[in-house]
Amino acid sequence: MKKAYFIGIAGRTMGALAKALKDLGWQVLGSDRKGIYPPMSIFLKENGLAYFEGYEEKNVPLDADLVVVGYSPLLIDANNPEYLMAKKLGLKVVSYPEVLKDLLIKENSIVVAGTYGKTTITLLISWILTCSGKNPCFMSGGISPDLKDGVKITDSAWSVVEGDEVPSLLKADPPKFMFYRPKYLVLTATKWDHPEIYGDEESYLSAFKKLIELLPEDGLLVYNPDSVNNDLVQTAKCPKVSYSLNNSSTDYYIKSYSHNDNKTSFELNKNDIASKTLLLGKTNLENICAAIATADQLKIDKKIINQAIASFRGVKIRLEYLGKLTGKYFYSDFAQHPEKVKGSLTALREHYPKNRIICIYDPSATGLKYRKILDWFEGVFDNADQIIIGKVGFLKSIAKEERVSGHDLVKAIYKTQKNVFYEPTDENILKWLIENSKEDNVIVFMSSGGLKFTSLIGKIIRNFKK
């Protein structure tokens, strides 16, 4: 039996990959920093994935066939003791994109890349291919109740992978998506992100240019011209297909849509493509259009496409409805980029035009800790009636003059939305909600990746269930 050791096993994709290897018959063990929070602590326990809390040299198995290292452990500490020990022992040390390249990526490799929308589109395409009987391999940073796992390895000739632009392991390493050998590429947007890695927009776009150059002549580029740099698109040597929400000059677009209760009915400009969806908002309609365009180009039966879209139950923590408690509607969302925040709040406003919307925002993503991104937030929260900014931490690696504070964020948001304040303590956020939220209010938790924020959500939900 082969043995794999995961450094950073509590990361969403790392945990999912660990489970996938365990399902293949590997012996799996791992570690992560102290204090692992739900949902990953629950996921690891339910799937029998043992782990150490805290990184120590002695944890590393001497007989490991494979040591998989997550991006976060080395981002926090480039001298992670377990990473250094594994290298010293001469063990095979790889990033998880390298594992995917060897075990999951197939000849018909579909990669979904871009600033936002990747997770939902990846899972939508995976679900459509699953419904069509292709039994694809897939990897996504999110989990859908329809597909259950974030990573699945099969003997299919098809794979669908969420392609991230952050480095595979160390800052100087290639982006993760460069390991996935795309034959078909879905490119959602190329709006500058991750300033901690890409110091300017030019370097950010350069990463996507290299990805597009990997496409073979018999491949396909599916892209959104409303948010993707046009010069990048022109470098593709394969056929190109465009999609959008309602841009009639694109190959695929939403011709009409309407809301009814918690469902949205829509029709594309293509014959025989019309369906309903449980997903909220225009952003998700755009994501659906991308998935449909890809599936249609792959000659998937239109009836299967329509049925798959209608049955797709969404993605956990992607504008996920948590329930109605004490007369209030609770949602959880993952919104790392400000454009995603804006899209989600617009979606909620469309479905709750007269309700008061309260947004609790977690600005914990590394890229949000730099002062140079403050102008990204202007106008982003305008569809919320009240905004609470959670704790803003800092990294020692960021120079003091470059760091952003909670009050800096409030000041940037205040330019267009006056009802905003900074509250770094969980207890005071909970207290404020108890005292100030009313019946029919919509309360949305927007995380940018902070694990402690997940714990806060659970604490608040439990309180309102009493």
Coordinates of C-alpha atoms in Angstrom, one line a residue:
M1 CA 0.0 0.0 0.0
K2 CA 1.4 3.4 -1.0
K3 CA 1.6 6.1 1.7
A4 CA 1.0 9.8 1.2
Y5 CA 1.6 12.6 3.7
F6 CA -0.2 16.0 3.3
I7 CA 1.4 19.1 4.7
G8 CA -1.6 21.5 5.0
I9 CA -4.3 18.7 4.9
A10 CA -7.1 21.1 6.2
G11 CA -7.1 23.2 3.0
R12 CA -10.3 22.5 1.0
T13 CA -8.5 21.1 -2.1
M14 CA -5.8 19.4 -0.1
G15 CA -8.4 17.6 2.1
A16 CA -10.4 16.6 -1.0
L17 CA -7.3 15.3 -2.7
A18 CA -6.3 13.4 0.4
K19 CA -9.8 11.7 0.4
A20 CA -9.5 10.9 -3.3
L21 CA -6.1 9.1 -2.7
K22 CA -7.6 7.3 0.3
D23 CA -10.5 6.1 -1.9
L24 CA -7.9 4.8 -4.4
G25 CA -6.3 2.7 -1.7
W26 CA -3.5 4.9 -0.4
Q27 CA -2.6 5.2 3.2
V28 CA -3.1 8.9 4.0
L29 CA -1.9 11.0 6.9
G30 CA -1.4 14.7 7.2
S31 CA -0.8 17.8 9.3
D32 CA -2.0 21.4 9.6
R33 CA -1.6 24.3 11.9
K34 CA -3.1 24.2 15.4
G35 CA -6.8 25.0 15.6
I36 CA -8.6 23.4 12.6
Y37 CA -12.1 24.7 12.3
P38 CA -15.3 23.3 10.7
P39 CA -16.2 22.4 8.0
M40 CA -12.7 20.9 7.3
S41 CA -12.3 19.5 10.8
I42 CA -15.6 17.7 10.3
F43 CA -14.7 16.6 6.8
L44 CA -11.4 15.1 7.9
K45 CA -13.0 13.2 10.8
E46 CA -15.9 11.9 8.8
N47 CA -13.5 10.5 6.1
G48 CA -11.1 8.9 8.5
L49 CA -8.2 11.2 7.6
A50 CA -5.9 11.4 10.5
Y51 CA -3.7 14.4 11.1
F52 CA -1.4 16.2 13.4
E53 CA -2.2 19.7 14.7
G54 CA 1.0 21.8 14.4
Y55 CA 4.0 21.3 12.1
E56 CA 6.9 19.3 13.6
E57 CA 9.8 17.4 12.0
K58 CA 8.9 14.2 13.8
N59 CA 5.5 14.1 12.1
V60 CA 6.9 13.3 8.7
P61 CA 6.7 9.5 8.0
L62 CA 10.1 8.1 7.0
D63 CA 8.5 5.7 4.5
A64 CA 6.2 8.1 2.7
D65 CA 6.0 7.5 -1.0
L66 CA 4.7 11.0 -1.6
V67 CA 4.7 14.2 0.4
V68 CA 2.1 16.7 -0.9
V69 CA 2.7 20.3 0.2
G70 CA -0.1 22.9 0.2
Y71 CA 0.4 26.5 -0.9
S72 CA -0.7 28.0 2.5
P73 CA 1.9 26.4 4.8
L74 CA 4.8 27.8 2.9
L75 CA 3.1 31.1 2.4
I76 CA 2.9 31.4 6.2
D77 CA 6.4 30.0 6.8
A78 CA 8.8 29.4 3.9
N79 CA 10.9 27.3 6.4
N80 CA 8.0 25.0 7.4
P81 CA 9.8 22.3 9.5
E82 CA 8.0 19.4 7.9
Y83 CA 8.7 20.6 4.4
L84 CA 12.4 21.0 5.2
M85 CA 12.5 17.6 6.9
A86 CA 10.9 15.9 3.9
K87 CA 13.4 17.4 1.6
K88 CA 16.3 16.4 3.9
L89 CA 15.0 12.8 4.0
G90 CA 15.0 12.7 0.2
L91 CA 11.3 12.0 0.0
K92 CA 9.3 12.8 -3.1
V93 CA 7.9 16.3 -2.4
V94 CA 5.3 17.7 -4.7
S95 CA 2.6 20.3 -4.9
Y96 CA -1.0 19.2 -5.3
P97 CA -1.2 20.4 -8.9
E98 CA 1.6 18.0 -9.7
V99 CA -0.4 15.2 -8.2
L100 CA -3.4 16.2 -10.3
K101 CA -1.2 16.3 -13.4
D102 CA -0.1 12.7 -12.8
L103 CA -3.3 11.1 -11.5
L104 CA -6.3 13.1 -12.6
I105 CA -5.7 15.1 -15.8
K106 CA -6.9 13.3 -18.9
E107 CA -6.5 13.7 -22.7
N108 CA -9.8 15.7 -22.8
S109 CA -8.7 18.2 -20.2
I110 CA -11.1 21.0 -19.5
V111 CA -9.6 23.8 -17.4
V112 CA -11.7 26.7 -16.0
A113 CA -9.6 29.7 -15.2
G114 CA -10.1 33.4 -14.5
T115 CA -10.5 35.9 -11.7
Y116 CA -13.8 34.7 -10.5
G117 CA -16.6 32.2 -11.3
K118 CA -14.2 29.2 -11.6
T119 CA -15.7 27.0 -8.9
T120 CA -19.3 27.2 -10.0
I121 CA -18.5 26.8 -13.7
T122 CA -16.1 23.8 -12.9
L123 CA -18.8 22.0 -11.0
L124 CA -21.5 22.8 -13.5
I125 CA -19.5 21.4 -16.4
S126 CA -18.6 18.4 -14.2
W127 CA -22.2 17.8 -13.4
I128 CA -23.3 18.1 -17.1
L129 CA -20.6 15.6 -18.1
T130 CA -21.6 13.3 -15.2
C131 CA -25.3 13.4 -16.3
S132 CA -24.2 12.6 -19.9
G133 CA -22.5 9.4 -18.7
K134 CA -18.9 10.5 -19.2
N135 CA -18.0 10.0 -15.5
P136 CA -15.3 12.7 -15.6
C137 CA -12.4 13.2 -13.2
F138 CA -12.8 16.6 -11.6
M139 CA -11.2 19.0 -9.1
S140 CA -12.8 22.1 -7.6
G141 CA -12.2 24.4 -4.7
G142 CA -15.8 24.0 -3.7
I143 CA -18.3 21.2 -3.1
S144 CA -21.7 20.6 -4.7
P145 CA -24.3 18.4 -3.0
D146 CA -24.7 16.8 -6.4
L147 CA -21.1 15.7 -6.8
K148 CA -20.3 15.4 -3.1
D149 CA -16.5 15.5 -3.4
G150 CA -14.2 18.3 -4.4
V151 CA -11.9 15.8 -6.1
K152 CA -12.8 12.7 -8.0
I153 CA -10.4 10.4 -9.9
T154 CA -11.9 7.9 -12.4
D155 CA -10.8 6.0 -15.5
S156 CA -12.6 8.4 -17.8
A157 CA -11.0 10.1 -20.7
W158 CA -12.4 13.4 -19.4
S159 CA -11.2 15.8 -16.6
V160 CA -12.6 19.1 -15.5
V161 CA -10.3 21.2 -13.3
E162 CA -10.5 24.6 -11.6
G163 CA -7.3 26.4 -12.7
D164 CA -5.9 28.8 -10.1
E165 CA -3.4 31.4 -11.1
V166 CA -1.5 31.4 -7.8
P167 CA 1.9 29.6 -7.7
S168 CA 1.9 25.9 -7.3
L169 CA 4.0 25.9 -4.2
L170 CA 6.7 28.6 -3.8
K171 CA 6.2 32.2 -5.0
A172 CA 8.6 31.7 -7.9
D173 CA 6.9 28.5 -9.1
P174 CA 4.5 28.4 -12.1
P175 CA 0.8 29.0 -11.6
K176 CA -1.2 25.9 -10.7
F177 CA -3.1 26.0 -14.0
M178 CA 0.1 25.4 -15.9
F179 CA 0.1 21.8 -14.8
Y180 CA -3.3 20.8 -16.2
R181 CA -2.6 20.4 -19.9
P182 CA -5.8 22.1 -21.2
K183 CA -7.4 21.0 -24.4
Y184 CA -10.4 23.1 -23.6
L185 CA -10.1 26.3 -21.7
V186 CA -12.9 28.4 -20.1
L187 CA -11.7 31.9 -19.3
T188 CA -14.1 33.9 -17.1
A189 CA -12.3 37.2 -16.4
T190 CA -8.8 38.7 -16.3
K191 CA -9.3 41.5 -13.7
W192 CA -6.1 42.0 -11.7
D193 CA -6.0 40.0 -8.5
H194 CA -3.5 38.5 -6.0
P195 CA -1.3 41.7 -5.8
E196 CA 0.9 39.8 -3.3
I197 CA 2.0 37.7 -6.2
Y198 CA 1.4 39.8 -9.3
G199 CA 2.7 43.3 -8.5
D200 CA 0.8 44.9 -11.5
E201 CA -1.8 44.1 -14.1
E202 CA 0.7 43.3 -16.8
S203 CA 2.3 40.5 -14.8
Y204 CA -1.1 39.1 -14.0
L205 CA -2.2 39.0 -17.6
S206 CA 1.2 37.4 -18.6
A207 CA 0.3 34.4 -16.5
F208 CA -2.9 33.9 -18.5
K209 CA -1.1 34.4 -21.8
K210 CA 1.1 31.5 -21.0
L211 CA -1.9 29.4 -20.2
I212 CA -3.6 30.2 -23.5
E213 CA -0.4 29.3 -25.3
L214 CA -0.8 25.7 -24.0
L215 CA -4.0 25.2 -26.0
P216 CA -3.5 22.8 -29.0
E217 CA -4.8 23.8 -32.4
D218 CA -7.6 21.3 -32.1
G219 CA -8.6 22.7 -28.7
L220 CA -11.1 25.4 -27.8
L221 CA -11.1 28.7 -25.9
V222 CA -14.5 29.7 -24.3
Y223 CA -14.3 33.2 -23.0
N224 CA -16.3 36.2 -21.9
P225 CA -15.3 39.3 -23.9
D226 CA -16.9 41.6 -21.4
S227 CA -14.3 40.8 -18.7
V228 CA -11.4 39.1 -20.5
N229 CA -8.5 41.1 -22.0
N230 CA -9.0 40.9 -25.8
D231 CA -5.3 40.9 -26.6
L232 CA -5.0 37.7 -24.7
V233 CA -7.8 36.1 -26.7
Q234 CA -6.1 36.9 -30.0
T235 CA -3.0 34.9 -29.0
A236 CA -5.0 31.6 -29.1
K237 CA -4.2 29.3 -32.0
C238 CA -7.3 27.2 -31.6
P239 CA -11.0 28.0 -32.3
K240 CA -12.7 30.5 -30.0
V241 CA -16.2 30.8 -28.7
S242 CA -17.6 33.7 -26.7
Y243 CA -20.3 33.9 -24.1
S244 CA -21.8 36.6 -21.9
L245 CA -24.8 37.5 -19.8
N246 CA -26.7 39.6 -22.4
N247 CA -24.1 40.8 -25.0
S248 CA -25.9 39.9 -28.2
S249 CA -22.6 40.1 -30.2
T250 CA -21.3 36.9 -28.4
D251 CA -21.9 33.4 -29.6
Y252 CA -23.8 32.4 -26.4
Y253 CA -25.9 34.8 -24.2
I254 CA -29.0 34.8 -22.1
K255 CA -31.8 36.0 -24.3
S256 CA -34.4 36.3 -21.5
Y257 CA -34.9 35.4 -17.9
S258 CA -37.4 35.7 -15.1
H259 CA -37.6 35.1 -11.3
N260 CA -40.3 33.0 -9.7
D261 CA -40.0 32.2 -6.0
N262 CA -36.4 30.8 -5.5
K263 CA -36.0 29.7 -9.1
T264 CA -34.9 31.6 -12.2
S265 CA -36.1 30.6 -15.7
F266 CA -34.0 31.5 -18.6
E267 CA -33.5 31.0 -22.4
L268 CA -30.4 31.2 -24.4
N269 CA -30.1 32.6 -27.9
K270 CA -29.5 29.0 -29.2
N271 CA -32.4 26.8 -30.2
D272 CA -33.6 24.3 -27.6
I273 CA -31.5 25.6 -24.7
A274 CA -33.8 26.8 -22.0
S275 CA -34.0 25.8 -18.4
K276 CA -34.5 26.7 -14.7
T277 CA -31.9 27.2 -12.0
L278 CA -31.8 27.4 -8.2
L279 CA -28.8 29.6 -8.4
L280 CA -29.3 33.3 -7.6
G281 CA -28.4 36.3 -9.7
K282 CA -27.0 37.5 -13.0
T283 CA -23.5 36.4 -12.1
N284 CA -24.7 32.8 -11.9
L285 CA -26.6 33.1 -15.1
E286 CA -23.3 34.2 -16.7
N287 CA -21.6 31.2 -15.1
I288 CA -24.4 28.9 -16.4
C289 CA -24.0 30.4 -19.9
A290 CA -20.2 29.5 -19.8
A291 CA -21.0 25.9 -18.8
I292 CA -23.7 25.6 -21.5
A293 CA -21.4 27.0 -24.2
T294 CA -18.7 24.5 -23.3
A295 CA -21.1 21.5 -23.1
D296 CA -22.8 22.5 -26.4
Q297 CA -19.4 22.8 -28.2
L298 CA -18.6 19.3 -26.9
K299 CA -21.8 18.1 -28.6
I300 CA -23.6 17.1 -25.3
D301 CA -27.3 16.5 -26.0
K302 CA -29.2 19.7 -25.3
K303 CA -31.9 17.8 -23.3
I304 CA -29.2 16.5 -21.0
I305 CA -27.7 20.0 -20.6
N306 CA -31.1 21.5 -19.7
Q307 CA -31.9 18.7 -17.2
A308 CA -28.4 19.0 -15.6
I309 CA -28.7 22.8 -15.2
A310 CA -32.2 22.4 -13.7
S311 CA -31.1 19.7 -11.2
F312 CA -27.9 21.4 -10.1
R313 CA -28.2 22.4 -6.5
G314 CA -25.4 24.9 -6.3
V315 CA -22.1 25.1 -4.5
K316 CA -21.6 25.2 -0.7
I317 CA -20.6 28.7 0.5
R318 CA -21.3 30.1 -3.0
L319 CA -24.3 32.3 -2.0
E320 CA -25.6 29.3 -0.1
Y321 CA -28.9 29.6 1.6
L322 CA -28.5 28.6 5.2
G323 CA -32.2 28.9 6.2
K324 CA -34.7 31.3 7.7
L325 CA -34.2 31.8 11.5
T326 CA -36.2 34.1 13.7
G327 CA -37.8 35.6 10.5
K328 CA -34.4 36.4 9.0
Y329 CA -32.8 35.0 5.8
F330 CA -29.2 33.7 6.2
Y331 CA -26.7 33.2 3.4
S332 CA -23.1 32.2 3.2
D333 CA -20.8 33.2 0.4
F334 CA -17.2 32.9 -0.7
A335 CA -16.2 36.3 -2.2
Q336 CA -12.4 36.8 -2.3
H337 CA -12.4 39.4 -5.1
P338 CA -14.4 42.6 -4.7
E339 CA -16.1 42.0 -8.1
K340 CA -17.5 38.8 -6.6
V341 CA -18.8 40.7 -3.6
K342 CA -20.6 43.1 -5.9
G343 CA -22.1 40.3 -8.0
S344 CA -23.4 38.4 -5.0
L345 CA -25.0 41.5 -3.4
T346 CA -26.6 42.4 -6.7
A347 CA -28.1 38.9 -6.8
L348 CA -29.5 39.2 -3.3
R349 CA -30.9 42.6 -4.1
E350 CA -32.7 41.2 -7.2
H351 CA -34.3 38.5 -5.1
Y352 CA -35.0 40.7 -2.1
P353 CA -35.7 44.1 -3.5
K354 CA -37.4 45.5 -0.4
N355 CA -35.6 43.7 2.4
R356 CA -32.8 45.2 4.5
I357 CA -29.5 43.4 3.6
I358 CA -26.8 43.1 6.2
C359 CA -23.4 42.0 5.0
I360 CA -20.6 40.7 7.3
Y361 CA -17.4 40.7 5.3
D362 CA -14.2 38.8 6.1
P363 CA -11.2 40.5 4.5
S364 CA -8.7 37.8 5.4
A365 CA -7.4 36.9 1.9
T366 CA -3.7 37.8 1.5
G367 CA -4.4 39.9 -1.6
L368 CA -6.7 42.1 0.4
K369 CA -4.0 43.1 2.9
Y370 CA -2.4 45.7 0.6
R371 CA -3.2 49.4 0.5
K372 CA -2.9 49.5 -3.3
I373 CA -6.2 47.5 -3.7
L374 CA -8.4 49.9 -1.7
D375 CA -9.9 51.5 -4.8
W376 CA -11.2 48.1 -5.8
F377 CA -13.8 48.4 -3.0
E378 CA -15.4 51.7 -4.2
G379 CA -19.1 51.0 -4.9
V380 CA -18.8 47.3 -4.3
F381 CA -21.2 47.2 -1.3
D382 CA -23.8 49.6 -2.6
N383 CA -26.6 46.9 -2.7
A384 CA -26.1 46.2 1.0
D385 CA -27.9 48.4 3.6
Q386 CA -25.4 47.7 6.4
I387 CA -21.8 46.4 6.2
I388 CA -19.7 45.1 9.0
I389 CA -16.0 44.6 8.3
G390 CA -14.5 41.7 10.3
K391 CA -11.0 41.5 11.7
V392 CA -8.2 42.6 9.4
G393 CA -4.9 40.9 10.2
F394 CA -1.5 41.6 8.7
L395 CA 1.4 39.7 7.4
K396 CA 4.9 40.5 8.6
S397 CA 6.1 40.0 5.0
I398 CA 4.1 43.1 4.0
A399 CA 5.9 46.4 4.8
K400 CA 4.0 48.6 7.3
E401 CA 3.4 51.4 4.8
E402 CA 1.8 48.9 2.4
R403 CA -0.5 47.3 4.9
V404 CA -4.3 47.9 4.9
S405 CA -6.2 48.3 8.2
G406 CA -9.9 47.8 9.0
H407 CA -10.4 51.5 9.1
D408 CA -8.8 51.9 5.7
L409 CA -11.4 49.5 4.3
V410 CA -14.2 51.4 6.0
K411 CA -13.0 54.7 4.6
A412 CA -12.8 53.2 1.0
I413 CA -16.4 51.8 1.3
Y414 CA -17.7 54.9 3.0
K415 CA -17.3 56.9 -0.2
T416 CA -20.5 55.4 -1.6
Q417 CA -22.0 53.5 1.3
K418 CA -22.2 55.3 4.6
N419 CA -23.6 52.4 6.8
V420 CA -20.3 50.6 7.4
F421 CA -18.2 50.0 10.4
Y422 CA -15.2 47.9 11.5
E423 CA -15.7 45.3 14.2
P424 CA -12.7 42.9 14.9
T425 CA -14.3 40.8 17.6
D426 CA -16.8 37.9 17.0
E427 CA -18.6 38.6 20.2
N428 CA -19.5 42.2 19.3
I429 CA -20.6 41.2 15.8
L430 CA -23.0 38.6 17.3
K431 CA -24.2 41.1 19.8
W432 CA -24.8 43.8 17.2
L433 CA -26.8 41.3 15.1
I434 CA -28.9 40.2 18.0
E435 CA -29.7 43.9 18.9
N436 CA -30.1 45.4 15.5
S437 CA -31.3 42.8 13.0
K438 CA -35.1 42.6 12.3
E439 CA -37.6 40.2 10.9
D440 CA -37.3 39.8 7.1
N441 CA -33.7 41.1 7.1
V442 CA -31.2 39.3 4.8
I443 CA -28.0 38.5 6.6
V444 CA -25.1 37.4 4.4
F445 CA -21.7 36.2 5.6
M446 CA -19.0 36.9 2.9
S447 CA -15.7 35.0 3.5
S448 CA -12.5 35.6 1.6
G449 CA -11.0 32.4 3.0
G450 CA -10.6 32.9 6.8
L451 CA -11.1 29.7 8.7
K452 CA -12.1 31.6 11.9
F453 CA -14.8 33.3 10.0
T454 CA -16.4 29.9 9.3
S455 CA -16.4 29.4 13.1
L456 CA -18.1 32.8 13.6
I457 CA -20.9 31.8 11.1
G458 CA -21.6 28.6 13.0
K459 CA -21.7 30.5 16.3
I460 CA -24.2 33.1 15.0
I461 CA -26.4 30.5 13.3
R462 CA -26.5 28.4 16.5
N463 CA -27.5 31.5 18.5
F464 CA -30.4 32.4 16.2
K465 CA -31.6 28.8 16.3
K466 CA -32.3 29.0 20.0

